[in-house]
């Protein structure tokens, strides 16, 4: 692409502008106070009532649970948007030499062997991450990410999975489970004459664990679906159209 | 210069590089990647500024914000990639048209 002199000048000028912006931001960061008040003190003070001894999990699931609720809603929005955009392109199929990869597991035996060995370990590790999030770094999103990685490995290895043949209602239920559990707990608190998402102190740990379990399943399902272009269920793929053809 | 300040400055430069790439690169996939780079820069700044506490433990609130931000960035990237795929399917192009008007005849 031949660039005119004007384009090159504009690019350079924009580069100078960005450098100036970076300079301003760097100056701002340089002059940040050494030990600001922050919220660490308040979190430390109320950690006993939080239902989790890991402060990050307490902040995520209790003190700032509304942010986490909206975060799960954003994930759901992304997968719905991806489904809408996928339209009638039913599957993001990985094709090698004309053969759709999921129909031919022998095309990558090392990957398939690795998934056979690592798969159960990853499931176990996800469960461990979910539980240990209460008192050490871990939690729902980390566990969901490990499960999503397992799902993507299964897809890449071409191994047939029950993921692809679940009923549509189950697929929808699994994706909505995290947001649904969160909203149920929140509204349940409203019905119990507390504020929205205000957990009772003795039961906080189990409520948070319930929310985290549903969120793990949801996050994993949504991320696998996003990798496949929006759906978990294997669709009937129409004949591949040429890109840009009018039909 | 403390370690946190160094990481924060790295985060700021990542943000600048990503912003430059997002505007200048014409390939849509590179724009998406540059946006991801910007978000990585922001997360690095947040984490670096979380380390400045008087006690031994870093501030958990920015860490939780970064966790949330990572998930939101993943969702946004996935949706952006779905948009790029759809754009490619409709027009066969991977760059936005120079005139800024997209029609099927282009």
mmCIF file of C-alpha atoms in Angstrom:
data_model
loop_
_atom_site.group_PDB
_atom_site.id
_atom_site.type_symbol
_atom_site.label_atom_id
_atom_site.label_comp_id
_atom_site.label_asym_id
_atom_site.label_seq_id
_atom_site.Cartn_x
_atom_site.Cartn_y
_atom_site.Cartn_z
ATOM 1 C CA UNK A 1 0.000 0.000 0.000
ATOM 2 C CA UNK A 2 1.733 3.124 -1.152
ATOM 3 C CA UNK A 3 1.560 5.834 1.425
ATOM 4 C CA UNK A 4 1.504 9.407 0.290
ATOM 5 C CA UNK A 5 3.752 11.923 1.952
ATOM 6 C CA UNK A 6 0.753 13.456 3.665
ATOM 7 C CA UNK A 7 -0.174 10.091 5.195
ATOM 8 C CA UNK A 8 3.349 9.550 6.486
ATOM 9 C CA UNK A 9 3.343 13.024 7.997
ATOM 10 C CA UNK A 10 -0.018 12.402 9.657
ATOM 11 C CA UNK A 11 1.216 9.101 11.079
ATOM 12 C CA UNK A 12 4.336 10.739 12.466
ATOM 13 C CA UNK A 13 2.299 13.603 13.921
ATOM 14 C CA UNK A 14 -0.021 11.160 15.604
ATOM 15 C CA UNK A 15 2.990 9.321 16.982
ATOM 16 C CA UNK A 16 4.228 12.550 18.515
ATOM 17 C CA UNK A 17 0.791 13.163 20.033
ATOM 18 C CA UNK A 18 0.731 9.678 21.551
ATOM 19 C CA UNK A 19 4.234 10.168 22.934
ATOM 20 C CA UNK A 20 3.076 13.413 24.548
ATOM 21 C CA UNK A 21 0.073 11.645 26.035
ATOM 22 C CA UNK A 22 2.316 8.878 27.410
ATOM 23 C CA UNK A 23 4.546 11.574 28.895
ATOM 24 C CA UNK A 24 1.616 13.202 30.661
ATOM 25 C CA UNK A 25 0.413 9.847 32.024
ATOM 26 C CA UNK A 26 3.927 8.914 33.129
ATOM 27 C CA UNK A 27 4.256 12.210 34.995
ATOM 28 C CA UNK A 28 0.931 11.572 36.688
ATOM 29 C CA UNK A 29 2.039 8.080 37.725
ATOM 30 C CA UNK A 30 5.396 9.427 38.918
ATOM 31 C CA UNK A 31 3.709 11.879 41.252
ATOM 32 C CA UNK A 32 1.338 9.366 42.830
ATOM 33 C CA UNK A 33 1.650 9.427 46.639
ATOM 34 C CA UNK A 34 3.866 6.761 48.164
ATOM 35 C CA UNK A 35 1.359 5.372 50.638
ATOM 36 C CA UNK A 36 -2.165 6.445 49.860
ATOM 37 C CA UNK A 37 -5.030 5.667 52.250
ATOM 38 C CA UNK A 38 -6.705 3.201 49.885
ATOM 39 C CA UNK A 39 -9.359 0.771 51.030
ATOM 40 C CA UNK A 40 -7.000 -1.919 52.304
ATOM 41 C CA UNK A 41 -7.536 -0.842 55.923
ATOM 42 C CA UNK A 42 -11.328 -1.121 55.729
ATOM 43 C CA UNK A 43 -11.107 -4.495 54.008
ATOM 44 C CA UNK A 44 -8.690 -5.726 56.674
ATOM 45 C CA UNK A 45 -11.033 -4.544 59.436
ATOM 46 C CA UNK A 46 -14.149 -6.288 58.094
ATOM 47 C CA UNK A 47 -12.469 -9.433 56.740
ATOM 48 C CA UNK A 48 -13.760 -11.531 59.630
ATOM 49 C CA UNK A 49 -17.384 -10.968 58.615
ATOM 50 C CA UNK A 50 -16.720 -11.507 54.948
ATOM 51 C CA UNK A 51 -17.034 -15.276 54.731
ATOM 52 C CA UNK A 52 -13.657 -15.708 53.070
ATOM 53 C CA UNK A 53 -10.196 -15.191 54.526
ATOM 54 C CA UNK A 54 -8.643 -14.342 51.163
ATOM 55 C CA UNK A 55 -9.133 -10.556 50.892
ATOM 56 C CA UNK A 56 -9.380 -10.541 47.082
ATOM 57 C CA UNK A 57 -12.177 -13.130 47.111
ATOM 58 C CA UNK A 58 -13.922 -11.237 49.898
ATOM 59 C CA UNK A 59 -13.784 -8.047 47.849
ATOM 60 C CA UNK A 60 -14.914 -9.782 44.659
ATOM 61 C CA UNK A 61 -17.776 -11.813 46.070
ATOM 62 C CA UNK A 62 -18.894 -9.802 49.072
ATOM 63 C CA UNK A 63 -17.779 -6.197 49.351
ATOM 64 C CA UNK A 64 -17.938 -5.530 45.612
ATOM 65 C CA UNK A 65 -20.315 -8.292 44.614
ATOM 66 C CA UNK A 66 -22.320 -5.926 42.417
ATOM 67 C CA UNK A 67 -19.296 -5.427 40.146
ATOM 68 C CA UNK A 68 -18.898 -9.187 39.825
ATOM 69 C CA UNK A 69 -22.601 -9.555 39.031
ATOM 70 C CA UNK A 70 -22.263 -7.063 36.199
ATOM 71 C CA UNK A 71 -19.073 -8.730 35.023
ATOM 72 C CA UNK A 72 -20.876 -12.053 34.602
ATOM 73 C CA UNK A 73 -23.663 -10.212 32.794
ATOM 74 C CA UNK A 74 -21.077 -8.743 30.402
ATOM 75 C CA UNK A 75 -19.802 -12.239 29.625
ATOM 76 C CA UNK A 76 -23.339 -13.344 28.841
ATOM 77 C CA UNK A 77 -23.855 -10.303 26.623
ATOM 78 C CA UNK A 78 -20.690 -11.126 24.713
ATOM 79 C CA UNK A 79 -21.809 -14.673 23.970
ATOM 80 C CA UNK A 80 -25.279 -13.477 22.937
ATOM 81 C CA UNK A 81 -23.700 -10.941 20.635
ATOM 82 C CA UNK A 82 -21.441 -13.602 19.159
ATOM 83 C CA UNK A 83 -24.475 -15.825 18.534
ATOM 84 C CA UNK A 84 -26.283 -13.018 16.770
ATOM 85 C CA UNK A 85 -23.244 -12.216 14.639
ATOM 86 C CA UNK A 86 -22.591 -15.830 13.741
ATOM 87 C CA UNK A 87 -25.977 -15.946 12.079
ATOM 88 C CA UNK A 88 -26.255 -18.968 9.876
ATOM 89 C CA UNK A 89 -22.582 -19.856 9.955
ATOM 90 C CA UNK A 90 -23.261 -22.750 12.256
ATOM 91 C CA UNK A 91 -19.780 -23.747 13.340
ATOM 92 C CA UNK A 92 -16.315 -22.347 13.501
ATOM 93 C CA UNK A 93 -14.968 -25.584 12.155
ATOM 94 C CA UNK A 94 -11.252 -26.192 12.082
ATOM 95 C CA UNK A 95 -10.516 -27.801 8.745
ATOM 96 C CA UNK A 96 -7.314 -29.471 7.687
ATOM 97 C CA UNK A 97 -6.947 -30.954 4.177
ATOM 98 C CA UNK A 98 -10.673 -30.711 3.678
ATOM 99 C CA UNK A 99 -11.489 -32.810 6.733
ATOM 100 C CA UNK A 100 -13.234 -31.115 9.639
ATOM 101 C CA UNK A 101 -10.950 -31.634 12.583
ATOM 102 C CA UNK A 102 -13.578 -32.751 15.038
ATOM 103 C CA UNK A 103 -14.416 -35.714 12.832
ATOM 104 C CA UNK A 104 -10.857 -36.968 12.797
ATOM 105 C CA UNK A 105 -9.174 -37.303 16.188
ATOM 106 C CA UNK A 106 -6.249 -39.194 14.731
ATOM 107 C CA UNK A 107 -5.002 -36.096 12.935
ATOM 108 C CA UNK A 108 -3.191 -34.928 16.047
ATOM 109 C CA UNK A 109 -2.411 -37.940 18.217
ATOM 110 C CA UNK A 110 -0.019 -36.130 20.537
ATOM 111 C CA UNK A 111 -2.642 -33.527 21.407
ATOM 112 C CA UNK A 112 -5.302 -36.174 21.821
ATOM 113 C CA UNK A 113 -3.065 -38.235 24.091
ATOM 114 C CA UNK A 114 -2.187 -35.184 26.111
ATOM 115 C CA UNK A 115 -5.849 -34.280 26.550
ATOM 116 C CA UNK A 116 -6.647 -37.801 27.693
ATOM 117 C CA UNK A 117 -4.016 -37.515 30.420
ATOM 118 C CA UNK A 118 -4.417 -33.876 31.345
ATOM 119 C CA UNK A 119 -8.193 -33.670 31.141
ATOM 120 C CA UNK A 120 -9.105 -35.290 34.452
ATOM 121 C CA UNK A 121 -6.245 -33.446 36.172
ATOM 122 C CA UNK A 122 -7.582 -30.150 34.851
ATOM 123 C CA UNK A 123 -11.067 -30.889 36.105
ATOM 124 C CA UNK A 124 -9.657 -31.736 39.518
ATOM 125 C CA UNK A 125 -7.492 -28.638 39.499
ATOM 126 C CA UNK A 126 -10.468 -26.460 38.623
ATOM 127 C CA UNK A 127 -12.383 -27.874 41.559
ATOM 128 C CA UNK A 128 -9.372 -27.227 43.790
ATOM 129 C CA UNK A 129 -9.057 -23.618 42.577
ATOM 130 C CA UNK A 130 -12.736 -23.050 43.254
ATOM 131 C CA UNK A 131 -12.475 -24.294 46.815
ATOM 132 C CA UNK A 132 -9.133 -22.769 47.718
ATOM 133 C CA UNK A 133 -10.299 -19.320 46.614
ATOM 134 C CA UNK A 134 -11.750 -18.890 50.074
ATOM 135 C CA UNK A 135 -8.382 -18.713 51.790
ATOM 136 C CA UNK A 136 -5.709 -18.437 49.087
ATOM 137 C CA UNK A 137 -5.427 -17.009 45.561
ATOM 138 C CA UNK A 138 -8.056 -18.748 43.471
ATOM 139 C CA UNK A 139 -11.757 -18.547 42.957
ATOM 140 C CA UNK A 140 -14.518 -18.875 40.432
ATOM 141 C CA UNK A 141 -12.978 -17.142 37.444
ATOM 142 C CA UNK A 142 -9.665 -18.918 37.702
ATOM 143 C CA UNK A 143 -11.435 -22.298 37.907
ATOM 144 C CA UNK A 144 -13.694 -21.348 35.008
ATOM 145 C CA UNK A 145 -10.664 -20.388 32.921
ATOM 146 C CA UNK A 146 -9.022 -23.780 33.520
ATOM 147 C CA UNK A 147 -12.226 -25.584 32.519
ATOM 148 C CA UNK A 148 -12.540 -23.383 29.439
ATOM 149 C CA UNK A 149 -8.966 -24.240 28.460
ATOM 150 C CA UNK A 150 -9.853 -27.919 28.804
ATOM 151 C CA UNK A 151 -12.900 -27.450 26.582
ATOM 152 C CA UNK A 152 -10.838 -25.668 23.936
ATOM 153 C CA UNK A 153 -8.204 -28.433 24.039
ATOM 154 C CA UNK A 154 -10.963 -30.990 23.483
ATOM 155 C CA UNK A 155 -12.210 -29.033 20.515
ATOM 156 C CA UNK A 156 -8.737 -28.696 19.032
ATOM 157 C CA UNK A 157 -7.985 -32.394 19.531
ATOM 158 C CA UNK A 158 -11.076 -33.308 17.579
ATOM 159 C CA UNK A 159 -12.385 -35.501 20.361
ATOM 160 C CA UNK A 160 -16.120 -35.973 20.335
ATOM 161 C CA UNK A 161 -17.618 -34.567 23.494
ATOM 162 C CA UNK A 162 -21.013 -34.514 25.075
ATOM 163 C CA UNK A 163 -20.697 -30.725 24.981
ATOM 164 C CA UNK A 164 -21.700 -30.770 21.353
ATOM 165 C CA UNK A 165 -24.921 -32.754 21.722
ATOM 166 C CA UNK A 166 -26.572 -31.298 24.801
ATOM 167 C CA UNK A 167 -30.169 -30.148 24.598
ATOM 168 C CA UNK A 168 -30.635 -26.443 23.781
ATOM 169 C CA UNK A 169 -32.341 -25.858 27.096
ATOM 170 C CA UNK A 170 -29.358 -27.349 28.934
ATOM 171 C CA UNK A 171 -26.969 -25.183 26.940
ATOM 172 C CA UNK A 172 -28.942 -22.064 27.793
ATOM 173 C CA UNK A 173 -29.269 -23.121 31.428
ATOM 174 C CA UNK A 174 -25.560 -23.705 31.812
ATOM 175 C CA UNK A 175 -24.655 -20.338 30.333
ATOM 176 C CA UNK A 176 -27.147 -18.445 32.460
ATOM 177 C CA UNK A 177 -26.440 -20.373 35.686
ATOM 178 C CA UNK A 178 -23.870 -17.917 37.063
ATOM 179 C CA UNK A 179 -25.945 -14.799 36.561
ATOM 180 C CA UNK A 180 -29.044 -16.658 37.712
ATOM 181 C CA UNK A 181 -27.462 -17.818 40.964
ATOM 182 C CA UNK A 182 -26.140 -14.343 41.673
ATOM 183 C CA UNK A 183 -29.498 -12.690 41.048
ATOM 184 C CA UNK A 184 -31.335 -15.336 43.051
ATOM 185 C CA UNK A 185 -29.104 -14.772 46.058
ATOM 186 C CA UNK A 186 -29.361 -11.010 45.697
ATOM 187 C CA UNK A 187 -33.109 -10.934 45.413
ATOM 188 C CA UNK A 188 -33.358 -13.538 48.161
ATOM 189 C CA UNK A 189 -31.551 -11.104 50.409
ATOM 190 C CA UNK A 190 -34.061 -8.417 49.443
ATOM 191 C CA UNK A 191 -36.905 -10.770 50.340
ATOM 192 C CA UNK A 192 -35.210 -11.510 53.671
ATOM 193 C CA UNK A 193 -35.442 -7.775 54.457
ATOM 194 C CA UNK A 194 -31.775 -7.049 53.883
ATOM 195 C CA UNK A 195 -30.234 -4.953 51.182
ATOM 196 C CA UNK A 196 -29.551 -6.368 47.735
ATOM 197 C CA UNK A 197 -26.631 -8.841 47.944
ATOM 198 C CA UNK A 198 -26.108 -8.232 51.655
ATOM 199 C CA UNK A 199 -25.227 -11.708 52.949
ATOM 200 C CA UNK A 200 -25.962 -12.736 56.562
ATOM 201 C CA UNK A 201 -22.637 -13.075 58.379
ATOM 202 C CA UNK A 202 -22.888 -16.750 59.434
ATOM 203 C CA UNK A 203 -24.054 -18.026 56.037
ATOM 204 C CA UNK A 204 -21.880 -15.793 53.874
ATOM 205 C CA UNK A 205 -19.286 -18.442 53.112
ATOM 206 C CA UNK A 206 -21.805 -20.954 51.717
ATOM 207 C CA UNK A 207 -23.710 -18.354 49.741
ATOM 208 C CA UNK A 208 -20.468 -17.195 48.161
ATOM 209 C CA UNK A 209 -19.477 -20.786 47.405
ATOM 210 C CA UNK A 210 -22.842 -21.427 45.758
ATOM 211 C CA UNK A 211 -22.476 -18.326 43.609
ATOM 212 C CA UNK A 212 -18.894 -19.219 42.747
ATOM 213 C CA UNK A 213 -19.777 -22.782 41.706
ATOM 214 C CA UNK A 214 -22.498 -21.639 39.341
ATOM 215 C CA UNK A 215 -20.240 -18.881 38.067
ATOM 216 C CA UNK A 216 -17.428 -21.358 37.327
ATOM 217 C CA UNK A 217 -19.684 -23.532 35.189
ATOM 218 C CA UNK A 218 -21.107 -20.491 33.461
ATOM 219 C CA UNK A 219 -17.764 -18.841 32.750
ATOM 220 C CA UNK A 220 -16.313 -22.067 31.333
ATOM 221 C CA UNK A 221 -19.349 -22.706 29.123
ATOM 222 C CA UNK A 222 -19.416 -19.127 27.838
ATOM 223 C CA UNK A 223 -15.730 -19.074 27.004
ATOM 224 C CA UNK A 224 -15.900 -22.403 25.148
ATOM 225 C CA UNK A 225 -18.948 -21.151 23.268
ATOM 226 C CA UNK A 226 -17.118 -17.923 22.362
ATOM 227 C CA UNK A 227 -14.257 -20.001 20.968
ATOM 228 C CA UNK A 228 -16.734 -21.872 18.780
ATOM 229 C CA UNK A 229 -18.466 -18.740 17.569
ATOM 230 C CA UNK A 230 -21.363 -18.537 19.993
ATOM 231 C CA UNK A 231 -22.925 -21.944 20.513
ATOM 232 C CA UNK A 232 -21.817 -25.028 22.414
ATOM 233 C CA UNK A 233 -24.088 -27.308 20.438
ATOM 234 C CA UNK A 234 -22.740 -28.729 17.226
ATOM 235 C CA UNK A 235 -24.843 -27.223 14.493
ATOM 236 C CA UNK A 236 -25.604 -28.512 11.050
ATOM 237 C CA UNK A 237 -23.091 -26.649 8.963
ATOM 238 C CA UNK A 238 -24.338 -25.258 5.645
ATOM 239 C CA UNK A 239 -22.000 -25.490 2.663
ATOM 240 C CA UNK A 240 -19.147 -23.046 3.176
ATOM 241 C CA UNK A 241 -19.811 -19.896 1.219
ATOM 242 C CA UNK A 242 -17.086 -17.893 -0.445
ATOM 243 C CA UNK A 243 -16.296 -14.852 1.656
ATOM 244 C CA UNK A 244 -17.984 -11.778 0.246
ATOM 245 C CA UNK A 245 -20.303 -13.657 -2.093
ATOM 246 C CA UNK A 246 -23.771 -12.336 -2.468
ATOM 247 C CA UNK A 247 -26.478 -14.877 -1.814
ATOM 248 C CA UNK B 1 12.842 4.511 41.237
ATOM 249 C CA UNK B 2 10.938 1.826 43.111
ATOM 250 C CA UNK B 3 9.811 -1.430 41.526
ATOM 251 C CA UNK B 4 6.167 -0.383 41.589
ATOM 252 C CA UNK B 5 6.936 2.847 39.805
ATOM 253 C CA UNK B 6 8.889 0.960 37.132
ATOM 254 C CA UNK B 7 5.978 -1.416 36.529
ATOM 255 C CA UNK B 8 3.533 1.469 36.432
ATOM 256 C CA UNK B 9 5.631 3.272 33.816
ATOM 257 C CA UNK B 10 5.812 0.050 31.780
ATOM 258 C CA UNK B 11 2.030 -0.130 31.973
ATOM 259 C CA UNK B 12 1.732 3.439 30.754
ATOM 260 C CA UNK B 13 4.028 2.768 27.779
ATOM 261 C CA UNK B 14 2.079 -0.384 26.910
ATOM 262 C CA UNK B 15 -1.055 1.728 26.917
ATOM 263 C CA UNK B 16 0.557 4.253 24.594
ATOM 264 C CA UNK B 17 1.856 1.596 22.199
ATOM 265 C CA UNK B 18 -1.547 -0.086 22.112
ATOM 266 C CA UNK B 19 -3.325 3.205 21.501
ATOM 267 C CA UNK B 20 -0.972 4.077 18.657
ATOM 268 C CA UNK B 21 -1.447 0.653 17.096
ATOM 269 C CA UNK B 22 -5.202 0.737 17.460
ATOM 270 C CA UNK B 23 -5.493 3.971 15.537
ATOM 271 C CA UNK B 24 -2.721 3.486 12.958
ATOM 272 C CA UNK B 25 -3.029 -0.195 12.006
ATOM 273 C CA UNK B 26 -5.563 -0.709 9.265
ATOM 274 C CA UNK B 27 -5.976 -4.484 9.628
ATOM 275 C CA UNK B 28 -8.932 -5.175 11.905
ATOM 276 C CA UNK B 29 -7.274 -8.042 13.727
ATOM 277 C CA UNK B 30 -4.341 -5.833 14.625
ATOM 278 C CA UNK B 31 -6.734 -3.230 15.986
ATOM 279 C CA UNK B 32 -8.245 -5.860 18.269
ATOM 280 C CA UNK B 33 -4.811 -6.983 19.429
ATOM 281 C CA UNK B 34 -3.761 -3.378 20.060
ATOM 282 C CA UNK B 35 -6.854 -2.856 22.201
ATOM 283 C CA UNK B 36 -5.849 -5.905 24.205
ATOM 284 C CA UNK B 37 -2.406 -4.374 24.649
ATOM 285 C CA UNK B 38 -3.989 -1.196 25.993
ATOM 286 C CA UNK B 39 -5.979 -3.166 28.522
ATOM 287 C CA UNK B 40 -2.852 -5.063 29.590
ATOM 288 C CA UNK B 41 -1.166 -1.736 30.217
ATOM 289 C CA UNK B 42 -4.043 -0.527 32.356
ATOM 290 C CA UNK B 43 -4.019 -3.731 34.403
ATOM 291 C CA UNK B 44 -0.292 -3.404 34.980
ATOM 292 C CA UNK B 45 -0.723 0.145 36.258
ATOM 293 C CA UNK B 46 -3.551 -0.964 38.574
ATOM 294 C CA UNK B 47 -1.496 -3.837 39.991
ATOM 295 C CA UNK B 48 1.572 -1.673 40.434
ATOM 296 C CA UNK B 49 -0.374 0.976 42.318
ATOM 297 C CA UNK B 50 -1.982 -1.719 44.477
ATOM 298 C CA UNK B 51 1.412 -2.524 45.953
ATOM 299 C CA UNK B 52 1.792 0.815 47.695
ATOM 300 C CA UNK B 53 0.409 -0.020 51.128
ATOM 301 C CA UNK B 54 1.804 0.683 54.548
ATOM 302 C CA UNK B 55 1.274 -2.864 55.822
ATOM 303 C CA UNK B 56 2.880 -5.890 54.204
ATOM 304 C CA UNK B 57 -0.109 -6.886 52.072
ATOM 305 C CA UNK B 58 -1.041 -5.229 48.806
ATOM 306 C CA UNK B 59 -4.375 -3.512 48.479
ATOM 307 C CA UNK B 60 -6.974 -6.126 47.461
ATOM 308 C CA UNK B 61 -9.466 -3.738 45.867
ATOM 309 C CA UNK B 62 -7.421 -2.913 42.706
ATOM 310 C CA UNK B 63 -6.557 -6.606 42.403
ATOM 311 C CA UNK B 64 -10.246 -7.476 42.335
ATOM 312 C CA UNK B 65 -10.813 -4.710 39.792
ATOM 313 C CA UNK B 66 -8.113 -6.187 37.564
ATOM 314 C CA UNK B 67 -9.701 -9.645 37.817
ATOM 315 C CA UNK B 68 -12.987 -8.150 36.719
ATOM 316 C CA UNK B 69 -11.208 -6.178 34.009
ATOM 317 C CA UNK B 70 -9.500 -9.264 32.591
ATOM 318 C CA UNK B 71 -12.833 -11.044 32.212
ATOM 319 C CA UNK B 72 -14.437 -8.004 30.622
ATOM 320 C CA UNK B 73 -11.477 -7.624 28.248
ATOM 321 C CA UNK B 74 -11.858 -11.268 27.202
ATOM 322 C CA UNK B 75 -15.561 -10.741 26.503
ATOM 323 C CA UNK B 76 -14.902 -7.578 24.543
ATOM 324 C CA UNK B 77 -12.150 -9.258 22.494
ATOM 325 C CA UNK B 78 -14.429 -12.203 21.725
ATOM 326 C CA UNK B 79 -17.226 -9.930 20.582
ATOM 327 C CA UNK B 80 -14.786 -7.848 18.524
ATOM 328 C CA UNK B 81 -13.462 -10.987 16.838
ATOM 329 C CA UNK B 82 -17.017 -12.119 16.091
ATOM 330 C CA UNK B 83 -17.616 -8.718 14.506
ATOM 331 C CA UNK B 84 -14.425 -9.030 12.435
ATOM 332 C CA UNK B 85 -15.476 -12.480 11.241
ATOM 333 C CA UNK B 86 -18.908 -11.233 10.273
ATOM 334 C CA UNK B 87 -17.413 -8.227 8.508
ATOM 335 C CA UNK B 88 -15.097 -10.510 6.564
ATOM 336 C CA UNK B 89 -17.974 -12.794 5.649
ATOM 337 C CA UNK B 90 -20.085 -9.911 4.409
ATOM 338 C CA UNK B 91 -17.470 -7.908 2.518
ATOM 339 C CA UNK B 92 -14.426 -10.123 2.046
ATOM 340 C CA UNK B 93 -12.231 -7.334 3.395
ATOM 341 C CA UNK B 94 -10.090 -7.305 6.506
ATOM 342 C CA UNK B 95 -9.534 -3.570 6.493
ATOM 343 C CA UNK B 96 -12.054 -0.857 6.973
ATOM 344 C CA UNK B 97 -12.693 1.012 3.705
ATOM 345 C CA UNK B 98 -10.789 4.245 3.326
ATOM 346 C CA UNK B 99 -13.870 6.299 2.626
ATOM 347 C CA UNK B 100 -15.481 5.125 5.862
ATOM 348 C CA UNK B 101 -18.707 4.043 4.197
ATOM 349 C CA UNK B 102 -19.360 0.292 3.980
ATOM 350 C CA UNK B 103 -21.707 -0.988 1.317
ATOM 351 C CA UNK B 104 -22.069 -4.466 -0.110
ATOM 352 C CA UNK B 105 -21.011 -3.264 -3.524
ATOM 353 C CA UNK B 106 -17.535 -2.232 -2.281
#
